[in-house]
Coordinates of C-alpha atoms and ligand atoms in Angstrom, one line a residue:
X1 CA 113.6 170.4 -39.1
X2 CA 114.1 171.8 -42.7
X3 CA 114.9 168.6 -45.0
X4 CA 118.7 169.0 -45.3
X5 CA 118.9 169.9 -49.5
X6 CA 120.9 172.6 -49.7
X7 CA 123.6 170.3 -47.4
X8 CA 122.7 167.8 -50.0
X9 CA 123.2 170.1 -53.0
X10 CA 126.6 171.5 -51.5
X11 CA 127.7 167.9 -50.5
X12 CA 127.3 166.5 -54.5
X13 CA 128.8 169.7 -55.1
X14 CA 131.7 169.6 -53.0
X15 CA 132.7 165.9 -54.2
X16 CA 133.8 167.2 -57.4
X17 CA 136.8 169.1 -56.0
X18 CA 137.5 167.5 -52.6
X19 CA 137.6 163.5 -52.0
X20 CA 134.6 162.8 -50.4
X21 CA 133.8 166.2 -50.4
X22 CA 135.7 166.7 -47.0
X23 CA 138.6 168.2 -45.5
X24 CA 139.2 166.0 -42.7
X25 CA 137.4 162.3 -43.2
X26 CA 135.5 161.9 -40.0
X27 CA 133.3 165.1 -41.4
X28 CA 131.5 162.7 -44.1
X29 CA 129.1 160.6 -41.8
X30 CA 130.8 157.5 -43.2
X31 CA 130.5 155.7 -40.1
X32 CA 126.4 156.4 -39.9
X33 CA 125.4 157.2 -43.8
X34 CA 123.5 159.8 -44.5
X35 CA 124.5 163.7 -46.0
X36 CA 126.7 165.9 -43.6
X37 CA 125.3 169.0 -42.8
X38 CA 126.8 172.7 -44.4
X39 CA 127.4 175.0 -41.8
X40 CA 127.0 178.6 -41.5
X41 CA 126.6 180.0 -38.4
X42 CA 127.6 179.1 -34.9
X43 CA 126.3 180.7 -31.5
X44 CA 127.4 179.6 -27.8
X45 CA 125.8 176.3 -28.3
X46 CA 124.1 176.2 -31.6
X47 CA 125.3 175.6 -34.6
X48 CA 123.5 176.3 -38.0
X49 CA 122.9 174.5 -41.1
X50 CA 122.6 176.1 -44.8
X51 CA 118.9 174.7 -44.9
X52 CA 118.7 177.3 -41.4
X53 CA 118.1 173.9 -38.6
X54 CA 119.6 174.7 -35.6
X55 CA 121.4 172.0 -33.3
X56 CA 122.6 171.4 -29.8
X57 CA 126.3 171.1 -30.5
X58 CA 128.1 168.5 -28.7
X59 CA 130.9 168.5 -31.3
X60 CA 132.3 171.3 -30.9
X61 CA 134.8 171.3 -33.6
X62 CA 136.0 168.2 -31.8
X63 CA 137.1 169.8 -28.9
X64 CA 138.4 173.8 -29.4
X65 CA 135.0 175.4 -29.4
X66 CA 135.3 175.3 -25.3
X67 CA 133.9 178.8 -24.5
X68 CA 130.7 178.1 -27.2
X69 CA 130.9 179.0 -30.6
X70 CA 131.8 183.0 -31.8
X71 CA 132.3 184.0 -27.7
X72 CA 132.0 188.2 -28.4
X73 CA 135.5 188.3 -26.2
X74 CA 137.6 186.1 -28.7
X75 CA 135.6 187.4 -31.9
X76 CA 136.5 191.0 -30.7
X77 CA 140.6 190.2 -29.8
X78 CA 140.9 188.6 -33.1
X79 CA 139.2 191.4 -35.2
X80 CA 141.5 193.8 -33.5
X81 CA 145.0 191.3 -33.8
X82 CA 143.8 190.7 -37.6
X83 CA 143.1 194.5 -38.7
X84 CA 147.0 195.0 -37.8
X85 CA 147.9 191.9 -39.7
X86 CA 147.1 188.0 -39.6
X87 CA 150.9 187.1 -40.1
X88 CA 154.2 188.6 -39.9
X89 CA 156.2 185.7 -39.9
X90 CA 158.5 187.5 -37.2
X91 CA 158.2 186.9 -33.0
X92 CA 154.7 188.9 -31.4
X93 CA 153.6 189.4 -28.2
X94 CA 150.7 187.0 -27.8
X95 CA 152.5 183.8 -28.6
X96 CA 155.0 185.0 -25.5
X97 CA 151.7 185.5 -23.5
X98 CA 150.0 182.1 -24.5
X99 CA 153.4 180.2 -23.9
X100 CA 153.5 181.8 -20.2
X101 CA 149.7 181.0 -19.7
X102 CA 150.6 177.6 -20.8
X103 CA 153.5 177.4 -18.4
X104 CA 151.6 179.3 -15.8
X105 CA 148.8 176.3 -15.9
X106 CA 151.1 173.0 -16.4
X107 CA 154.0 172.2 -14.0
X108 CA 156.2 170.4 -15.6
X109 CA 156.1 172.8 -18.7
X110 CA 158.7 175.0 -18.8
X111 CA 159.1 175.9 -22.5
X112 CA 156.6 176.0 -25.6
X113 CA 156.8 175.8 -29.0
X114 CA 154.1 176.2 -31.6
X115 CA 152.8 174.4 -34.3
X116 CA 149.7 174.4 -36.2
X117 CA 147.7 171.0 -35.5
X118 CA 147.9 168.2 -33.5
X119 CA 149.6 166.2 -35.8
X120 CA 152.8 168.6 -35.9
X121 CA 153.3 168.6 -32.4
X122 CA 153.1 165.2 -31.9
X123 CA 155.4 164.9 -34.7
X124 CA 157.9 167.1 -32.8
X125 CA 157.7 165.5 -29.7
X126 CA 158.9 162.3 -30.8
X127 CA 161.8 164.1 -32.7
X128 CA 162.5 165.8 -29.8
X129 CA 162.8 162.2 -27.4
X130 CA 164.7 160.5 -30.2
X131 CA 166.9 163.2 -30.2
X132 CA 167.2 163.6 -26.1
X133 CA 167.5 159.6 -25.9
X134 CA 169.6 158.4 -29.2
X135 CA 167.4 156.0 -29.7
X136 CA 164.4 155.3 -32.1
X137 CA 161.5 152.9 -30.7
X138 CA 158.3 154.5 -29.7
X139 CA 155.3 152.6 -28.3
X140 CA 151.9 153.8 -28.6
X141 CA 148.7 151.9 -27.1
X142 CA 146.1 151.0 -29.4
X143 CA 142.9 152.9 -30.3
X144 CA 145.3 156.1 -28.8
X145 CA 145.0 158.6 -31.7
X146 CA 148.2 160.8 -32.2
X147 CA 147.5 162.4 -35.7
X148 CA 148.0 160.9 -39.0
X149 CA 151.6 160.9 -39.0
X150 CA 153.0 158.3 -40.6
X151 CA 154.7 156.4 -37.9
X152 CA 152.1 156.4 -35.7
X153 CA 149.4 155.3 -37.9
X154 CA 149.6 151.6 -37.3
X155 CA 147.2 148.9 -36.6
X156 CA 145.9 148.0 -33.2
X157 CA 148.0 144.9 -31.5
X158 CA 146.1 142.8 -29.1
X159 CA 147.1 141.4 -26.3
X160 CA 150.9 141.3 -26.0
X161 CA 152.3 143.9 -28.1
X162 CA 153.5 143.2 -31.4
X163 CA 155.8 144.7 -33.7
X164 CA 153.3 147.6 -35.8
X165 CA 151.8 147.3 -39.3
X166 CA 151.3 150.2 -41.1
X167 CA 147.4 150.3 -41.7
X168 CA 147.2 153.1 -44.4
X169 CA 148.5 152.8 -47.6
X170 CA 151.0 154.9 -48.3
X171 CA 153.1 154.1 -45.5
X172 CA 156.0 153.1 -46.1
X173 CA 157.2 149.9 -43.5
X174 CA 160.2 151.5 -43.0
X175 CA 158.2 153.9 -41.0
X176 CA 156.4 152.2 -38.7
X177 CA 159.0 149.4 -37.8
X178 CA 160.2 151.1 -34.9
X179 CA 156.6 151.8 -33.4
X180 CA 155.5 149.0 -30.9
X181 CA 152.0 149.2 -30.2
X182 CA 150.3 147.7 -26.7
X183 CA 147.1 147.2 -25.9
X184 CA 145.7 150.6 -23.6
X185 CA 145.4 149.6 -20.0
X186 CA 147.8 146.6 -19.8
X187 CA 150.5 147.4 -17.5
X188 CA 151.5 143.9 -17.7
X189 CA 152.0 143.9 -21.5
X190 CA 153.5 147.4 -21.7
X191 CA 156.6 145.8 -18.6
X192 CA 156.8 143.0 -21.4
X193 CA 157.7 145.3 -24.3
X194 CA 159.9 147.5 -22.3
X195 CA 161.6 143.7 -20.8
X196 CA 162.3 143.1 -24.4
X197 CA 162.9 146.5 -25.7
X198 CA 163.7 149.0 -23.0
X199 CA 167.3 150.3 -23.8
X200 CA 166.1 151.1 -27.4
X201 CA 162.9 152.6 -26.4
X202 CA 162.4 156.7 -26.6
X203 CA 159.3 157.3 -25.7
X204 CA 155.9 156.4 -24.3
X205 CA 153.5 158.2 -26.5
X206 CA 150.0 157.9 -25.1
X207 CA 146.5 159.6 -24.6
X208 CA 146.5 161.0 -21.6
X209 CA 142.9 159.7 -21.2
X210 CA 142.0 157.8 -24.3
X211 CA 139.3 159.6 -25.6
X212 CA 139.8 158.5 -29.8
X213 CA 138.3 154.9 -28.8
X214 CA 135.6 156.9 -27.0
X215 CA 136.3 157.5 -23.7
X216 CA 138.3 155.3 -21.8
X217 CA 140.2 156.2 -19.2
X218 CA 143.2 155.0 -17.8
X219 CA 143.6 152.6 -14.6
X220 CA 145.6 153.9 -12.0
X221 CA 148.2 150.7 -12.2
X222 CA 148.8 151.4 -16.4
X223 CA 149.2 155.1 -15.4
X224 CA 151.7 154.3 -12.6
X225 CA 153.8 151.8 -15.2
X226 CA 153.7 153.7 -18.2
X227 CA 155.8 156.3 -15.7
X228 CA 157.4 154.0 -13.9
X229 CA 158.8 152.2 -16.5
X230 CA 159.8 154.9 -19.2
X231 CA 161.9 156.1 -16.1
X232 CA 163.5 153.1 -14.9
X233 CA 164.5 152.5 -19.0
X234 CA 165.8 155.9 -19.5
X235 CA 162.9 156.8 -21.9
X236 CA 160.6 159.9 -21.8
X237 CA 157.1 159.9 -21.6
X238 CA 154.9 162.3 -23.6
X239 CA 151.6 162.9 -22.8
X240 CA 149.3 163.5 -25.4
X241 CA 147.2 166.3 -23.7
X242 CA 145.6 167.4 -27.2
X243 CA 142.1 166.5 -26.4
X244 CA 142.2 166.9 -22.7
X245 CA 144.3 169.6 -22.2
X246 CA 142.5 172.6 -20.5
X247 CA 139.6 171.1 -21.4
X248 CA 138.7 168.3 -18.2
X249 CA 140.5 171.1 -15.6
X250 CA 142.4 174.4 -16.0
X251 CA 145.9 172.4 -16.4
X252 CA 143.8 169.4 -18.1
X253 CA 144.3 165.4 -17.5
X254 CA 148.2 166.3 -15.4
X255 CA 146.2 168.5 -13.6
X256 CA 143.2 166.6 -12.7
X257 CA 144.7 163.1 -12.1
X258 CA 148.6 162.8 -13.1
X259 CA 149.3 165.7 -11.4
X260 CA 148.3 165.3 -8.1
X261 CA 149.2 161.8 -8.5
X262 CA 152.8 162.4 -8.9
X263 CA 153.3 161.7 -12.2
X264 CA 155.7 163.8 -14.3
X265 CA 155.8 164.2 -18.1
X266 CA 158.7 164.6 -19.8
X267 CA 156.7 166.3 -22.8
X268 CA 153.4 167.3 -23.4
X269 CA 151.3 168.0 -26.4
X270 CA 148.6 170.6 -26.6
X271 CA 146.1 171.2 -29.6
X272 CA 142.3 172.2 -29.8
X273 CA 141.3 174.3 -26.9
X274 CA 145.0 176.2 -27.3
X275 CA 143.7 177.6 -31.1
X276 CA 140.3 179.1 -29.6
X277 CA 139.3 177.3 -33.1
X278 CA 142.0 178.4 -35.0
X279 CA 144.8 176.3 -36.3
X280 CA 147.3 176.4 -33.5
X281 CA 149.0 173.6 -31.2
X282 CA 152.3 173.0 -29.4
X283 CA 155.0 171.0 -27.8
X284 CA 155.9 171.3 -24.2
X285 CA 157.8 170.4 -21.5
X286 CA 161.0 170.2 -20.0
X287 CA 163.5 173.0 -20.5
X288 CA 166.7 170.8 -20.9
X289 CA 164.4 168.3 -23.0
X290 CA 162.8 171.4 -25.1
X291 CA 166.3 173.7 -25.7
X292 CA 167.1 170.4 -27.9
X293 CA 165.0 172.8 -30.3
X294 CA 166.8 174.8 -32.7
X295 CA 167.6 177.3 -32.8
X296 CA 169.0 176.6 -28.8
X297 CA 169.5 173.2 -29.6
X298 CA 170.4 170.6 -33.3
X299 CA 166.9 169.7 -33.8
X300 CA 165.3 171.3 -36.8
X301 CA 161.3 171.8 -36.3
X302 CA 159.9 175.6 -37.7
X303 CA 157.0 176.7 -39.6
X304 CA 155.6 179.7 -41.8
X305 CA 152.3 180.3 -39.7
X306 CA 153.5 178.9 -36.3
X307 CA 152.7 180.7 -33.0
X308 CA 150.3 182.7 -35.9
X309 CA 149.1 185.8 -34.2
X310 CA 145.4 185.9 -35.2
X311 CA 145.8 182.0 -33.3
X312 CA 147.5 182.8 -30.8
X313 CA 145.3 185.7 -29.5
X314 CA 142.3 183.3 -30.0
X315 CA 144.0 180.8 -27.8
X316 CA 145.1 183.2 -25.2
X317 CA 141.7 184.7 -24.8
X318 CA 139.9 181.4 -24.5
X319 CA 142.1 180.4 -21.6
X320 CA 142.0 183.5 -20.0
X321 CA 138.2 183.0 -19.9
X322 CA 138.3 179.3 -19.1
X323 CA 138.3 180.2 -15.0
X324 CA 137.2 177.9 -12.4
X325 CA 133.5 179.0 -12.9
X326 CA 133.8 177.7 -16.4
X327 CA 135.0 173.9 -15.3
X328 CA 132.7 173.6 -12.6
X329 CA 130.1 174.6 -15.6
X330 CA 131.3 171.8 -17.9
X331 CA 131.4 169.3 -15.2
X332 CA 127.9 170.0 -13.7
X333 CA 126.6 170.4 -16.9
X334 CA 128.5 166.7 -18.6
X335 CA 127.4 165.3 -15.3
X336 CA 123.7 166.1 -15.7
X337 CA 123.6 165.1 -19.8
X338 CA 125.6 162.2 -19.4
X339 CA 122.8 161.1 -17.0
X340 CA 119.8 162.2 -19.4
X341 CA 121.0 160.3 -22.0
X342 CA 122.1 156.9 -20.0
X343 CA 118.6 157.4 -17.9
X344 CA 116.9 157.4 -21.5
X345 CA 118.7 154.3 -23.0
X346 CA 117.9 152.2 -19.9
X347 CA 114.7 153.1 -20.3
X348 CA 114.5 150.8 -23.8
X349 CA 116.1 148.7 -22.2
X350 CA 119.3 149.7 -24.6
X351 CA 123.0 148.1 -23.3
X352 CA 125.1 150.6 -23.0
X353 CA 128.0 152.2 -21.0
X354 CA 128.5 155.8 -20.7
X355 CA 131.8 156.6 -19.7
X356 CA 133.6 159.3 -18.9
X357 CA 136.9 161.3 -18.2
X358 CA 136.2 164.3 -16.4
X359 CA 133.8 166.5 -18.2
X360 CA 134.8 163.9 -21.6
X361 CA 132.2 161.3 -22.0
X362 CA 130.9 159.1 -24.4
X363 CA 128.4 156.1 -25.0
X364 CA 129.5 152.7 -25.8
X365 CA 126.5 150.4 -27.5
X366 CA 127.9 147.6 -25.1
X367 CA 126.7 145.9 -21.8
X368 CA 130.3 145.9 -21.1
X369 CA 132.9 148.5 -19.3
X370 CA 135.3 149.1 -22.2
X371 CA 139.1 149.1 -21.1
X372 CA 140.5 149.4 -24.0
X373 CA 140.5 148.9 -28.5
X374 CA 138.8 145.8 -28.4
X375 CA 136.8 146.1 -25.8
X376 CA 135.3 149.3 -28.0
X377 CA 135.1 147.7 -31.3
X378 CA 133.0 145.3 -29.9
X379 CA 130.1 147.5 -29.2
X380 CA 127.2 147.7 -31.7
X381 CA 127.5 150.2 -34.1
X382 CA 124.1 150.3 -36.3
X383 CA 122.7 151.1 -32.5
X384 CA 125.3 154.2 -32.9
X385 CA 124.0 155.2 -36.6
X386 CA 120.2 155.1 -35.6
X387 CA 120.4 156.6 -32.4
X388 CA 122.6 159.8 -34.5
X389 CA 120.4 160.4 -36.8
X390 CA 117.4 159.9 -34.6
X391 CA 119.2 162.7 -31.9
X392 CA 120.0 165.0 -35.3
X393 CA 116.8 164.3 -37.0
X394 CA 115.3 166.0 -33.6
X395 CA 118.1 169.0 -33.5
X396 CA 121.0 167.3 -31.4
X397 CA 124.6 167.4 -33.6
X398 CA 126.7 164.4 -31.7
X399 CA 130.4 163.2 -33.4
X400 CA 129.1 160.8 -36.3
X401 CA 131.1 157.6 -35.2
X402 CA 130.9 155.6 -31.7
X403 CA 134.1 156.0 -31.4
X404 CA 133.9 159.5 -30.6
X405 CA 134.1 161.9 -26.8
X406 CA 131.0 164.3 -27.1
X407 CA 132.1 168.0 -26.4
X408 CA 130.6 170.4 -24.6
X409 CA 131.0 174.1 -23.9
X410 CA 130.8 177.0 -21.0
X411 CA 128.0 178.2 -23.4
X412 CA 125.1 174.8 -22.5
X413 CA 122.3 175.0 -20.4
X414 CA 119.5 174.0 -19.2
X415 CA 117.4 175.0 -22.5
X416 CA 120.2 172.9 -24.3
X417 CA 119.7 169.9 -21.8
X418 CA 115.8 170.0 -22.3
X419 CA 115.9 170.0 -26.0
X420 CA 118.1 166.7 -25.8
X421 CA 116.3 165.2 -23.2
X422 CA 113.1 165.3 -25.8
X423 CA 115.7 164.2 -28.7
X424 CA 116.7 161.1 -26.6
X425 CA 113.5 159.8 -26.2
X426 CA 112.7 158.7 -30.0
X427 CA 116.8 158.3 -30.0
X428 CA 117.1 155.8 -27.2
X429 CA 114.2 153.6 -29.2
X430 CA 115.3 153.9 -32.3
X431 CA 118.5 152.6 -31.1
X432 CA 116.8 149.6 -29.1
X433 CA 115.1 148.8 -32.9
X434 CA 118.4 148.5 -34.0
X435 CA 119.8 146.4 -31.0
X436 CA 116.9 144.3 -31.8
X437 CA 117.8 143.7 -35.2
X438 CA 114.1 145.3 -36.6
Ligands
LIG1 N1 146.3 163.9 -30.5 C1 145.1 163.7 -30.0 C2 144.8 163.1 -28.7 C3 144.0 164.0 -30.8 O1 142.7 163.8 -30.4 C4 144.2 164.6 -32.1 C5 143.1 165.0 -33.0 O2 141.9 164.7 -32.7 C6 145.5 164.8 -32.5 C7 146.5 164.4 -31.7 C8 145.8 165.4 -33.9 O3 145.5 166.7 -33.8 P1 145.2 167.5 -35.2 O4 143.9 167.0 -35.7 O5 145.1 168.9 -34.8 O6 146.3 167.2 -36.1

């Protein structure tokens, strides 16, 4: 490993014109110290620096990197869509093609629209249920990230839900009033909100595993009432599949658990893996819900680049290569590291709890299982800070907070897996030092 100075030199550099010298605040390494790395290059599972160290990637550009990074497929489809034109700002065929592949994969959607992040579609999908219902209250479980929307950027309740806070400035309270927030995984707490609130309520907003606390999935019985209830009260449920979605199967978390459990969203949101790394989400769901839209329905949503083609033939192409072979890949292969690296921590002797949602998982610095917000922010998190540097210091690129999924691709194998094995070793003791307080 080259010492990191051009990174260093670009990062001072950078400050001067972008706060914190980042684009999205995560990117910093504020949660561990330390200089983020410049990137220039990316291959299947490798990523490059500027000072030329290579990494295992298990970021992934947090998520839409599925097939490995610059897959020949998707770089070729894209050259060809962009050398006709990167926007037209008219209808094309590949958004049609990515909506029907969408549809094609998710049951209960039966209409798409696009967006460009995240953020937008979850932003949408509440419009949309406020809309469908008439009413205005939306409750979100804590430690569930939605985007940085205002009204859903609130602070964690405990226990019995409480009426939100907004906890960025900048937020107005206006915004935020009508969000409840409960605690993830309390069934009991979510039938006391909608006891108190239910004929205001539009929507259940949640995760459909959590996966922004780390990984924490849900229990069967808050699965079953977050459905159950939003239908006996007349309000929708939207399942926030950004993360998840065709990532943990081909039709993501609905497919893999809700699904086959009977559960029925009433909207869906889909980011990340839809974009093949480009800037490209969506709203789903049902038809009657979705022709609210304009210009079928009165609800205003657009956007300049939406359903962008260059995006949208990224997207497409990823899913059309994210086949069967490719999950059972991801699973084997999460499987087998997720073991590697709790195998290596118990070794030192390190608490921990690796948990995981499908082929999601992440470590919690904990001896604890972690159901929920408070149950994650109890873990120790200097552990976390040694134990990343330690893995990157030796060639391993993990998300640079504990409160992160680690992502992995099609592209990982066995050469991957050996060079983190070796990483873990100095990794899982310099994060027993830490739990030790040396
Ligand atoms: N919903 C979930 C579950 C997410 O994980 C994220 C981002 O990580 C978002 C929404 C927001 O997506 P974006 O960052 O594209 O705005």
């Amino acid at each position: 490993m080259t010492p990191r100075t051009e990174s260093q030199r670009w990062h001072e550099r950078a400050q001067l014109s972008i706060p914190g010298g980042v684009s999205s605040p995560v990117r910093a390494f504020s949660a561990v110290g330390g200089t983020p790395m410049y990137m220039k290059r990316g291959v299947g599972s490798r990523v490059i620096d500027i000072d030329d160290n290579s990494y295992v990637d298990c970021i992934g550009s947090w998520g839409p990197m599925i097939m490995g990074h610059a897959h020949p497929e998707v770089v070729q489809r894209v050259g060809e869509v962009a050398a006709d034109s990167s926007s037209f700002g008219a209808p094309h065929q590949h958004e049609v093609q990515l909506a029907e592949e969408i549809i094609r994969r998710v049951a209960p959607v039966e209409r798409v629209r696009f967006v460009s992040s995240g953020t937008e579609a979850v932003m949408t999908a509440l419009r949309i249920a406020r809309a469908a219902t008439g009413r205005n209250l939306i409750v979100k479980f804590a430690g569930c990230y939605h985007g940085h929307m205002d009204s859903l950027l609130v602070q964690a309740g405990s226990g019995v839900a409480t009426l939100a806070m907004a906890n960025s400035p900048g937020v107005p309270p206006g915004h935020v009033e009508d969000t409840i927030v409960v605690a993830y995984n309390d069934a009991e707490a979510l039938r006391q909100v909608f006891d108190a609130h239910g004929e205001n309520i539009a929507a259940v907003i949640t995760e459909s595993a959590a996966a922004n606390m780390g990984v924490v999935p849900p229990t069967t019985e808050f699965s079953d009432a977050v459905f159950t209830l939003a239908q006996e009260h007349g309000a929708l449920v939207i399942l926030d599949e950004v993360m998840t979605g065709f990532r943990v199967s081909p039709a993501g978390w609905w497919g893999l658990v809700d699904g086959p459990a009977g559960r029925v969203p009433d909207l869906v949101t889909f980011g990340k893996v839809i974009g093949g790394g480009f800037p490209l989400a969506a709203v789903g769901g049902r038809r009657d819900v979705m022709e609210l839209l304009a210009p079928t329905g009165p609800v205003y949503q657009a956007g300049t680049l939406s359903g962008n083609p260059v995006a949208s033939i990224a997207g497409l192409t990823t899913l059309q290569l994210c086949q069967p072979d490719v999950y059972n890949h991801l699973d084997s292969f999460a499987h087998q590291l997720g073991e590697v690296v709790s195998e290596a921590l118990s070794a030192e002797g390190v608490a921990h709890r690796l948990q995981r949602a499908g082929n999601l998982f992440s470590v919690f610095f904990t001896p604890d299982e972690v159901h929920n917000f408070a149950d994650a922010k109890a873990q120790d998190t200097e552990a976390f800070a040694r134990f990343f540097h330690s893995l990157l210091d030796n060639g391993v690129s993990i998300p640079p907070s504990a409160f992160e999924a680690w992502f992995i691709s099609a592209a990982h194998d066995q050469d991957d897996l050996q060079i983190v094995a070796d990483a873990l070793v100095p990794a899982a003791k310099a994060a027993a030092g830490a739990s030790r307080g040396s």
